[in-house]
Short mmCIF file of C-alpha atoms in Angstrom, two decimals:
data_model
loop_
_atom_site.label_atom_id
_atom_site.label_comp_id
_atom_site.label_asym_id
_atom_site.label_seq_id
_atom_site.Cartn_x
_atom_site.Cartn_y
_atom_site.Cartn_z
CA MET A 86 10.99 17.57 6.78
CA LEU A 87 9.06 16.86 3.33
CA TYR A 88 5.89 15.22 4.42
CA LEU A 89 4.49 13.45 1.60
CA PHE A 90 0.99 13.78 1.16
CA PRO A 91 -1.82 11.87 -0.29
CA THR A 92 -4.96 12.76 -2.65
CA PRO A 93 -8.29 11.54 -3.13
CA LEU A 94 -8.36 8.54 -6.02
CA SER A 95 -11.24 9.60 -7.34
CA ASP A 96 -13.08 12.72 -7.09
CA ASN A 97 -15.44 12.26 -3.90
CA PRO A 98 -14.53 13.99 -0.64
CA TRP A 99 -12.05 14.28 0.40
CA GLN A 100 -12.93 13.19 4.61
CA GLU A 101 -13.62 10.17 2.91
CA SER A 102 -9.58 9.62 1.78
CA ILE A 103 -8.09 11.45 4.15
CA PRO A 104 -7.72 11.91 7.92
CA LEU A 105 -8.72 14.58 10.14
CA GLU A 106 -4.78 15.42 11.81
CA ALA A 107 -2.94 15.78 8.11
CA VAL A 108 -4.98 18.56 7.46
CA GLU A 109 -3.26 20.68 10.40
CA VAL A 110 0.18 19.60 8.52
CA VAL A 111 -0.49 21.25 5.87
CA LYS A 112 -1.63 24.28 7.62
CA ALA A 113 1.77 24.35 9.07
CA CYS A 114 3.25 24.52 6.05
CA ASN A 115 3.63 26.98 2.91
CA LEU A 116 5.96 25.30 0.54
CA PHE A 117 4.45 22.73 -1.53
CA VAL A 118 6.15 20.60 -4.30
CA VAL A 119 3.07 19.74 -6.22
CA GLU A 120 2.77 17.45 -9.73
CA ASN A 121 0.31 19.71 -11.33
CA LEU A 122 -0.25 23.37 -9.88
CA LYS A 123 -3.93 24.20 -10.38
CA THR A 124 -5.43 20.52 -9.85
CA SER A 125 -2.76 21.12 -5.89
CA ARG A 126 -3.82 24.71 -5.73
CA ARG A 127 -7.95 23.20 -6.42
CA PHE A 128 -7.18 20.43 -3.96
CA LEU A 129 -5.71 22.33 -1.08
CA ARG A 130 -8.91 24.71 -1.05
CA SER A 131 -10.92 21.65 -0.73
CA MET A 132 -9.72 21.10 2.05
CA ILE A 133 -9.10 24.20 3.65
CA SER A 134 -11.31 26.67 2.46
CA ASP A 135 -9.38 29.98 3.86
CA PHE A 136 -6.34 28.30 2.53
CA ASP A 137 -3.48 31.24 2.28
CA ILE A 138 -2.83 30.45 -1.33
CA ASP A 139 -0.30 34.13 -2.19
CA GLY A 140 1.29 32.96 1.13
CA SER A 141 2.44 29.85 -0.40
CA THR A 142 5.75 28.28 -2.84
CA PHE A 143 4.90 26.18 -4.72
CA ILE A 144 7.46 24.32 -6.93
CA GLU A 145 6.21 21.80 -9.95
CA LEU A 146 7.66 19.16 -9.81
CA ASN A 147 6.94 16.71 -13.18
CA GLU A 148 7.93 14.80 -15.73
CA HIS A 149 9.00 18.20 -17.04
CA THR A 150 11.51 19.17 -14.42
CA PRO A 151 15.42 18.62 -16.07
CA ASP A 152 17.21 16.90 -13.64
CA GLU A 153 19.52 20.14 -12.37
CA GLU A 154 16.86 21.77 -11.01
CA TYR A 155 16.07 18.87 -7.88
CA ILE A 156 18.97 20.40 -6.61
CA GLU A 157 17.95 23.58 -6.29
CA ILE A 158 14.62 21.77 -4.90
CA VAL A 159 16.15 20.51 -2.27
CA GLN A 160 17.92 23.54 -1.13
CA THR A 161 14.53 25.33 -1.01
CA ILE A 162 13.38 23.30 0.63
CA LYS A 163 16.34 21.71 3.14
CA ASP A 164 15.37 23.87 6.04
CA ARG A 165 11.60 24.36 5.80
CA ASN A 166 8.78 21.86 6.36
CA THR A 167 7.22 21.31 2.47
CA VAL A 168 4.62 19.15 1.60
CA MET A 169 4.91 17.23 -1.34
CA LEU A 170 1.61 16.34 -3.26
CA SER A 171 1.14 14.07 -6.17
CA GLU A 172 -2.14 13.43 -8.81
CA ALA A 173 -4.07 10.98 -7.46
CA GLY A 174 -2.73 8.88 -4.28
CA LEU A 175 -0.02 8.55 -2.40
CA PRO A 176 3.07 11.03 -3.51
CA GLY A 177 6.27 8.95 -4.56
CA ILE A 178 4.54 5.28 -6.18
CA ALA A 179 3.98 6.69 -10.16
CA ASP A 180 5.66 9.27 -10.33
CA PRO A 181 8.82 11.44 -10.39
CA GLY A 182 8.25 12.43 -7.04
CA GLY A 183 10.27 9.56 -5.49
CA GLU A 184 13.00 11.13 -6.67
CA LEU A 185 13.52 14.06 -4.63
CA VAL A 186 12.40 11.32 -1.81
CA ALA A 187 15.86 10.84 -2.40
CA LEU A 188 17.64 12.99 -2.48
CA CYS A 189 16.57 13.90 0.58
CA HIS A 190 17.89 10.93 2.60
CA ASP A 191 21.06 12.40 0.95
CA TRP A 192 20.68 14.84 2.09
CA ASP A 193 19.33 14.20 5.58
CA ILE A 194 16.09 16.11 4.65
CA PRO A 195 13.46 13.74 7.25
CA VAL A 196 11.13 12.36 5.12
CA LYS A 197 7.35 11.53 6.42
CA PRO A 198 4.41 9.46 5.10
CA ILE A 199 0.62 10.45 6.07
CA THR A 200 -1.69 7.89 6.03
CA GLY A 201 -4.06 8.19 2.36
CA PRO A 202 -5.99 5.91 -0.30
CA SER A 203 -2.93 3.32 -2.52
CA SER A 204 -4.97 1.51 -4.84
CA ILE A 205 -2.19 -1.11 -4.92
CA VAL A 206 -2.98 -2.17 -1.60
CA MET A 207 -6.72 -1.80 -2.13
CA ALA A 208 -6.45 -3.96 -4.59
CA LEU A 209 -5.15 -5.89 -3.36
CA ILE A 210 -6.33 -6.41 0.17
CA SER A 211 -9.91 -6.72 -1.81
CA SER A 212 -9.12 -9.61 -3.98
CA GLY A 213 -8.84 -12.50 -1.20
CA LEU A 214 -5.46 -13.64 -3.21
CA ASN A 215 -1.99 -13.71 -1.57
CA GLY A 216 -1.94 -10.70 1.17
CA GLN A 217 1.69 -12.02 2.17
CA GLN A 218 3.73 -12.00 -0.75
CA PHE A 219 3.17 -10.29 -3.67
CA THR A 220 4.66 -8.20 -6.85
CA PHE A 221 4.18 -5.02 -7.98
CA HIS A 222 5.18 -4.86 -12.05
CA GLY A 223 3.69 -1.24 -12.62
CA TYR A 224 2.23 -1.25 -16.59
CA LEU A 225 2.62 -4.07 -18.68
CA PRO A 226 4.60 -3.68 -22.02
CA VAL A 227 2.09 -2.36 -24.52
CA ASP A 228 3.72 -4.27 -27.12
CA LYS A 229 1.44 -7.62 -28.01
CA ARG A 230 4.14 -9.84 -28.18
CA GLU A 231 5.48 -8.34 -25.39
CA ARG A 232 2.79 -8.45 -23.63
CA GLN A 233 1.68 -11.66 -24.04
CA VAL A 234 5.42 -13.47 -22.57
CA PHE A 235 4.92 -10.29 -19.62
CA ILE A 236 1.87 -12.67 -18.74
CA LYS A 237 2.74 -16.38 -19.24
CA GLN A 238 6.09 -15.23 -17.10
CA MET A 239 3.85 -13.55 -14.47
CA VAL A 240 1.93 -17.14 -14.52
CA ARG A 241 5.22 -19.19 -13.95
CA ASN A 242 5.72 -17.06 -11.40
CA ILE A 243 2.05 -17.69 -9.88
CA ARG A 244 2.89 -21.21 -10.09
CA GLU A 245 6.54 -20.93 -9.05
CA THR A 246 6.55 -19.11 -5.31
CA GLY A 247 2.93 -18.39 -5.24
CA TYR A 248 3.30 -14.81 -5.26
CA THR A 249 0.14 -12.22 -6.12
CA GLN A 250 0.69 -10.60 -9.33
CA ILE A 251 -0.05 -6.78 -9.97
CA PHE A 252 -0.08 -4.30 -11.95
CA ILE A 253 -2.13 -1.90 -14.18
CA GLU A 254 -2.42 -0.15 -17.19
CA THR A 255 -3.91 2.98 -19.41
CA PRO A 256 -7.40 3.55 -18.76
CA TYR A 257 -8.33 3.30 -22.19
CA ARG A 258 -6.84 0.35 -22.69
CA ASN A 259 -7.90 -2.35 -19.77
CA THR A 260 -10.44 -4.02 -21.42
CA VAL A 261 -7.38 -4.99 -24.00
CA LEU A 262 -5.49 -6.01 -21.56
CA PHE A 263 -8.53 -7.91 -19.50
CA GLU A 264 -9.28 -9.89 -22.88
CA ASP A 265 -4.88 -10.84 -23.23
CA ILE A 266 -5.23 -11.88 -20.07
CA LEU A 267 -8.20 -14.15 -20.04
CA HIS A 268 -6.98 -15.61 -23.27
CA HIS A 269 -3.32 -16.41 -22.10
CA ALA A 270 -3.63 -17.28 -17.93
CA PRO A 271 -4.78 -20.68 -17.23
CA VAL A 272 -8.29 -21.60 -16.49
CA GLU A 273 -7.73 -22.24 -12.03
CA LEU A 274 -6.00 -18.95 -11.64
CA ARG A 275 -7.68 -16.24 -10.07
CA LEU A 276 -8.03 -12.27 -11.19
CA CYS A 277 -9.09 -9.65 -9.45
CA VAL A 278 -10.63 -5.87 -11.08
CA ALA A 279 -10.46 -3.65 -9.23
CA ILE A 280 -12.08 -0.83 -10.87
CA ASP A 281 -12.89 3.23 -9.42
CA ILE A 282 -11.82 2.31 -6.06
CA THR A 283 -13.12 4.69 -3.70
CA GLY A 284 -15.02 5.99 -6.92
CA LYS A 285 -18.84 5.83 -7.54
CA ASN A 286 -18.06 3.07 -10.14
CA GLU A 287 -16.07 1.81 -8.03
CA CYS A 288 -16.49 -2.73 -8.51
CA ILE A 289 -14.07 -4.93 -7.56
CA LYS A 290 -14.53 -8.81 -8.99
CA THR A 291 -12.27 -11.71 -7.94
CA ARG A 292 -13.11 -15.48 -10.31
CA SER A 293 -11.04 -17.34 -11.87
CA ILE A 294 -9.74 -16.77 -15.74
CA GLY A 295 -12.56 -19.77 -16.26
CA SER A 296 -15.44 -18.31 -14.25
CA TRP A 297 -14.67 -14.54 -15.90
CA LYS A 298 -14.73 -16.12 -19.31
CA SER A 299 -18.30 -17.29 -19.16
CA THR A 300 -20.14 -14.23 -17.52
CA SER A 301 -20.08 -11.05 -17.80
CA LYS A 302 -18.01 -8.55 -17.97
CA PRO A 303 -17.91 -5.46 -16.05
CA SER A 304 -16.95 -2.04 -17.32
CA MET A 305 -13.67 -0.81 -17.13
CA HIS A 306 -13.02 1.31 -20.38
CA LYS A 307 -11.52 4.82 -19.60
CA ILE A 308 -11.44 4.35 -15.83
CA PRO A 309 -9.16 3.71 -13.50
CA ALA A 310 -8.37 -0.09 -12.83
CA VAL A 311 -5.63 -2.50 -10.64
CA PHE A 312 -5.55 -6.00 -11.53
CA CYS A 313 -4.26 -9.02 -9.50
CA LEU A 314 -3.76 -12.12 -10.59
CA GLY A 315 -3.03 -15.32 -8.36
CA ALA A 316 -3.79 -18.26 -7.18
CA MET B 149 -20.76 -6.09 2.24
CA LEU B 150 -17.78 -6.47 3.49
CA TYR B 151 -15.93 -3.31 4.97
CA LEU B 152 -12.31 -3.65 5.28
CA PHE B 153 -11.94 -1.27 8.11
CA PRO B 154 -8.18 0.23 9.04
CA THR B 155 -6.91 1.03 13.02
CA PRO B 156 -4.10 2.33 12.79
CA LEU B 157 -0.24 1.56 12.87
CA SER B 158 0.92 2.64 17.14
CA ASP B 159 -0.74 3.80 19.74
CA ASN B 160 -1.30 7.54 18.10
CA PRO B 161 -5.34 9.12 17.28
CA TRP B 162 -6.55 7.62 15.44
CA GLN B 163 -7.54 11.17 13.52
CA GLU B 164 -3.96 10.40 12.21
CA SER B 165 -4.58 7.76 10.92
CA ILE B 166 -8.54 7.05 9.64
CA PRO B 167 -10.34 9.46 8.06
CA LEU B 168 -13.06 11.08 9.68
CA GLU B 169 -15.83 9.65 7.00
CA ALA B 170 -14.88 6.22 7.76
CA VAL B 171 -16.53 6.43 11.02
CA GLU B 172 -19.89 6.76 9.61
CA VAL B 173 -19.47 3.47 8.32
CA VAL B 174 -18.86 1.85 11.44
CA LYS B 175 -21.08 3.77 13.36
CA ALA B 176 -23.57 2.02 10.61
CA CYS B 177 -23.11 -1.47 10.71
CA ASN B 178 -23.89 -3.94 14.25
CA LEU B 179 -21.77 -6.55 12.27
CA PHE B 180 -17.26 -7.33 13.02
CA VAL B 181 -15.41 -9.52 12.34
CA VAL B 182 -12.01 -9.04 13.85
CA GLU B 183 -8.79 -10.42 14.71
CA ASN B 184 -8.76 -9.55 18.17
CA LEU B 185 -12.46 -9.48 20.18
CA LYS B 186 -10.40 -6.90 23.12
CA THR B 187 -8.32 -4.58 21.70
CA SER B 188 -10.87 -4.53 18.90
CA ARG B 189 -13.43 -3.27 20.89
CA ARG B 190 -10.89 -0.88 22.74
CA PHE B 191 -10.43 0.95 18.98
CA LEU B 192 -14.30 1.65 18.55
CA ARG B 193 -14.61 2.68 22.32
CA SER B 194 -11.82 4.94 20.79
CA MET B 195 -12.89 6.34 18.02
CA ILE B 196 -16.96 6.18 18.73
CA SER B 197 -17.39 7.33 22.66
CA ASP B 198 -20.83 5.80 22.47
CA PHE B 199 -20.23 3.07 21.05
CA ASP B 200 -22.66 0.17 21.81
CA ILE B 201 -20.71 -3.07 22.47
CA ASP B 202 -24.32 -4.77 23.48
CA GLY B 203 -25.95 -4.44 20.29
CA SER B 204 -22.98 -5.38 18.35
CA THR B 205 -22.11 -8.79 17.15
CA PHE B 206 -18.33 -9.59 17.55
CA ILE B 207 -17.16 -13.09 15.32
CA GLU B 208 -13.36 -13.50 16.49
CA LEU B 209 -10.92 -14.62 13.23
CA ASN B 210 -7.83 -15.37 13.35
CA GLU B 211 -5.19 -18.38 12.39
CA HIS B 212 -6.67 -20.33 15.10
CA THR B 213 -10.46 -20.50 13.19
CA PRO B 214 -11.15 -24.07 11.99
CA ASP B 215 -11.04 -23.92 9.20
CA GLU B 216 -14.89 -25.15 8.65
CA GLU B 217 -16.32 -21.61 10.63
CA TYR B 218 -14.87 -20.41 7.77
CA ILE B 219 -18.55 -20.91 5.51
CA GLU B 220 -20.82 -20.16 8.61
CA ILE B 221 -19.30 -16.60 9.21
CA VAL B 222 -20.05 -15.88 5.33
CA GLN B 223 -23.38 -17.12 6.24
CA THR B 224 -23.77 -14.61 8.72
CA ILE B 225 -22.41 -11.94 6.96
CA LYS B 226 -24.18 -12.68 3.87
CA ASP B 227 -26.73 -10.06 3.98
CA ARG B 228 -25.80 -7.51 6.53
CA ASN B 229 -23.01 -4.50 6.10
CA THR B 230 -19.96 -6.49 8.04
CA VAL B 231 -16.84 -4.51 9.02
CA MET B 232 -13.92 -6.71 9.31
CA LEU B 233 -11.04 -5.58 11.87
CA SER B 234 -6.95 -6.20 11.93
CA GLU B 235 -4.31 -5.70 14.83
CA ALA B 236 -2.81 -2.67 13.28
CA GLY B 237 -3.04 -1.59 9.82
CA LEU B 238 -5.63 -2.70 6.56
CA PRO B 239 -6.68 -6.37 7.49
CA GLY B 240 -6.17 -8.77 4.09
CA ILE B 241 -2.35 -8.67 3.94
CA ALA B 242 -0.40 -10.87 6.50
CA ASP B 243 -4.45 -11.98 8.39
CA PRO B 244 -6.68 -14.97 8.12
CA GLY B 245 -9.09 -11.93 6.82
CA GLY B 246 -7.75 -12.72 3.29
CA GLU B 247 -8.72 -16.12 3.28
CA LEU B 248 -12.86 -14.86 3.89
CA VAL B 249 -12.45 -11.35 1.38
CA ALA B 250 -11.49 -15.08 -1.15
CA LEU B 251 -14.76 -16.47 0.08
CA CYS B 252 -17.45 -13.34 -0.60
CA HIS B 253 -15.67 -13.07 -4.04
CA ASP B 254 -17.19 -16.92 -4.13
CA TRP B 255 -20.83 -15.87 -2.54
CA ASP B 256 -21.07 -12.80 -4.27
CA ILE B 257 -21.05 -10.37 -1.66
CA PRO B 258 -18.90 -6.70 -2.30
CA VAL B 259 -16.16 -5.92 -0.31
CA LYS B 260 -15.24 -2.23 0.08
CA PRO B 261 -11.15 -1.29 1.23
CA ILE B 262 -11.21 2.01 3.38
CA THR B 263 -8.73 4.12 3.30
CA GLY B 264 -5.23 3.34 6.51
CA PRO B 265 -2.23 2.91 6.76
CA SER B 266 -0.06 0.03 5.11
CA SER B 267 3.36 0.16 6.58
CA ILE B 268 4.49 -1.66 3.46
CA VAL B 269 3.44 1.40 1.05
CA MET B 270 4.72 4.15 4.01
CA ALA B 271 7.93 2.35 3.64
CA LEU B 272 8.33 2.05 0.10
CA ILE B 273 8.11 5.96 -0.88
CA SER B 274 9.59 7.49 2.11
CA SER B 275 12.32 5.67 0.69
CA GLY B 276 13.37 6.65 -1.76
CA LEU B 277 13.81 3.59 -3.82
CA ASN B 278 11.45 2.56 -7.35
CA GLY B 279 7.69 2.49 -6.22
CA GLN B 280 7.17 1.78 -10.24
CA GLN B 281 8.06 -2.33 -9.29
CA PHE B 282 8.22 -3.83 -6.23
CA THR B 283 7.95 -6.87 -4.28
CA PHE B 284 6.74 -7.67 -1.64
CA HIS B 285 8.16 -10.60 0.18
CA GLY B 286 6.70 -11.12 3.83
CA TYR B 287 9.19 -12.68 6.59
CA LEU B 288 12.50 -13.75 5.81
CA PRO B 289 13.66 -17.36 6.40
CA VAL B 290 14.86 -17.75 10.27
CA ASP B 291 17.54 -20.15 9.07
CA LYS B 292 20.34 -18.47 9.42
CA ARG B 293 21.62 -20.24 6.09
CA GLU B 294 18.01 -20.01 3.92
CA ARG B 295 18.39 -16.39 4.69
CA GLN B 296 21.07 -15.67 3.12
CA VAL B 297 20.47 -17.64 0.02
CA PHE B 298 17.26 -15.32 0.09
CA ILE B 299 18.97 -12.56 0.53
CA LYS B 300 21.46 -13.42 -2.63
CA GLN B 301 18.37 -13.51 -4.69
CA MET B 302 16.74 -10.72 -3.70
CA VAL B 303 20.02 -9.00 -4.66
CA ARG B 304 19.73 -10.98 -8.05
CA ASN B 305 16.11 -9.35 -8.16
CA ILE B 306 17.54 -6.00 -8.06
CA ARG B 307 20.16 -6.30 -10.54
CA GLU B 308 18.73 -7.81 -13.45
CA THR B 309 14.90 -6.51 -12.57
CA GLY B 310 15.12 -3.08 -11.32
CA TYR B 311 12.37 -4.06 -8.36
CA THR B 312 12.66 -2.80 -4.97
CA GLN B 313 12.52 -6.22 -2.81
CA ILE B 314 10.05 -5.21 0.45
CA PHE B 315 10.28 -7.37 3.24
CA ILE B 316 9.58 -7.91 7.23
CA GLU B 317 11.06 -9.12 10.33
CA THR B 318 9.64 -10.38 13.93
CA PRO B 319 10.84 -6.97 15.97
CA TYR B 320 13.52 -8.74 18.21
CA ARG B 321 15.16 -10.01 15.23
CA ASN B 322 15.32 -6.97 13.29
CA THR B 323 18.46 -6.05 14.45
CA VAL B 324 20.03 -9.13 13.34
CA LEU B 325 18.29 -8.99 10.16
CA PHE B 326 20.01 -5.80 9.56
CA GLU B 327 23.09 -6.94 10.33
CA ASP B 328 22.38 -9.92 8.27
CA ILE B 329 21.55 -7.55 4.98
CA LEU B 330 24.67 -5.22 4.93
CA HIS B 331 26.51 -8.77 5.16
CA HIS B 332 25.47 -9.86 2.90
CA ALA B 333 24.12 -7.25 -0.19
CA PRO B 334 26.44 -5.68 -1.66
CA VAL B 335 28.02 -1.73 -0.97
CA GLU B 336 26.46 -0.40 -3.33
CA LEU B 337 22.77 -1.08 -3.08
CA ARG B 338 20.49 0.88 -1.07
CA LEU B 339 18.99 0.18 2.11
CA CYS B 340 15.79 1.22 3.75
CA VAL B 341 14.73 0.86 6.76
CA ALA B 342 11.94 2.43 8.39
CA ILE B 343 10.70 2.01 12.07
CA ASP B 344 8.08 2.60 13.44
CA ILE B 345 5.88 3.84 11.12
CA THR B 346 3.20 7.15 12.41
CA GLY B 347 4.48 6.56 15.43
CA LYS B 348 6.19 8.63 18.33
CA ASN B 349 10.05 6.85 17.10
CA GLU B 350 9.70 6.83 13.70
CA CYS B 351 12.88 6.54 12.23
CA ILE B 352 13.22 5.93 7.73
CA LYS B 353 15.82 6.20 7.06
CA THR B 354 17.79 4.70 3.71
CA ARG B 355 21.36 4.93 2.53
CA SER B 356 23.69 2.53 0.55
CA ILE B 357 25.17 -0.50 2.08
CA GLY B 358 28.15 0.78 2.49
CA SER B 359 27.03 3.93 4.05
CA TRP B 360 25.17 1.81 6.17
CA LYS B 361 28.52 -0.07 7.61
CA SER B 362 30.05 2.99 8.22
CA THR B 363 26.82 4.83 10.33
CA SER B 364 25.76 4.42 13.68
CA LYS B 365 22.54 1.71 13.55
CA PRO B 366 19.01 3.38 14.81
CA SER B 367 17.44 1.69 17.29
CA MET B 368 15.28 -1.17 16.06
CA HIS B 369 14.97 -3.69 18.09
CA LYS B 370 11.60 -5.01 19.53
CA ILE B 371 9.81 -1.81 16.99
CA PRO B 372 8.50 -2.62 13.91
CA ALA B 373 10.03 -1.94 10.97
CA VAL B 374 10.04 -2.95 7.10
CA PHE B 375 12.89 -2.71 4.97
CA CYS B 376 13.81 -1.62 1.20
CA LEU B 377 16.25 -2.53 -0.60
CA GLY B 378 17.01 -1.62 -3.72
CA ALA B 379 19.72 0.46 -6.32
#
């Protein structure tokens, strides 16, 4: 069994983000597939004060993992209960864990998700925009021209289908992206900016593009944020 | 402040789905906006054994709520800490709560999401399909012809963009939908069926359409399921 285990989105206590019973899953496992060794061990120790690091096996899986190692990892976890951890939030959304999960299905290794914080969904439900139908685009193009084309395509999607458009940016470029949207999206559409979800500086606001243009902008430079654009 | 509070997806103990610290939010509130009065009270009592029902105010908000009542509700919650509950999972995804959240933004009432189970995201991360880019369609059309057109459009989306296509169906029609997808999607695409997520009969399997056609199908009749289709 491969457990997909969440980690907190911000540096708040795990008790605010992870169900108490989920800790029992970790206690029953001694094999861990992690994106980063150091932060994962720190997280496990914060959750279980007497966590047995020396008696546990850690496998690092991240963007540096060569393709051929995936099969080795699958063979290792095949008959053992394994916990997969990502750096923030749920594993498998925006990290290389997804490929391992796909292999687990090929090998008939059961996969079990554990409840945890998803910044995408938490932004969406807090936005008040259409939550019945939506598209998540991940990172928008960095190139200014390509990004402009992309924003205009999202606006067309909203007008034709009503689907909420969700996207993210590398935190230090958040402010530039925000200005780009205000520039290229029509004034009547609504934009939600969900900043530092679950964190100390959490700020989630939905305004029309027109209204954003004439009010003060929330501080989002170098802070993780999720953007939702909708009708 | 309007807290968007989760409920379990299945009838398992809340400790498996909701962070311990979230309970403190409920303890500090005595105003609740709920989809169903009876089940919400039962849930709150299961979480807090001495929950003060008589000292709490409950407002029902569901598909029967007339438009003009929304403003009354906003006026009531404006200066009070309020907890919003849906019937299963996170509020605001597939229920009328989203409209109230939108009004809260108009009235500058802060909205705060609490971590809880999202069947859409839990299915996606467990599917091994593209988790970086995806579209959630909600319910597919019921009409057989329209549904066929819709499935073919999703197949085109996958081929052109690589986005994972996620959708749901009323549980008693799950088996028919499953057969429709096997019939209309090309054999090389992969289909994940995530049945009874977090429940006793949880079963999450990803297979190619071709492989699904030649293997036994998991039982999904009248059981909540999420479907993910991808490359």
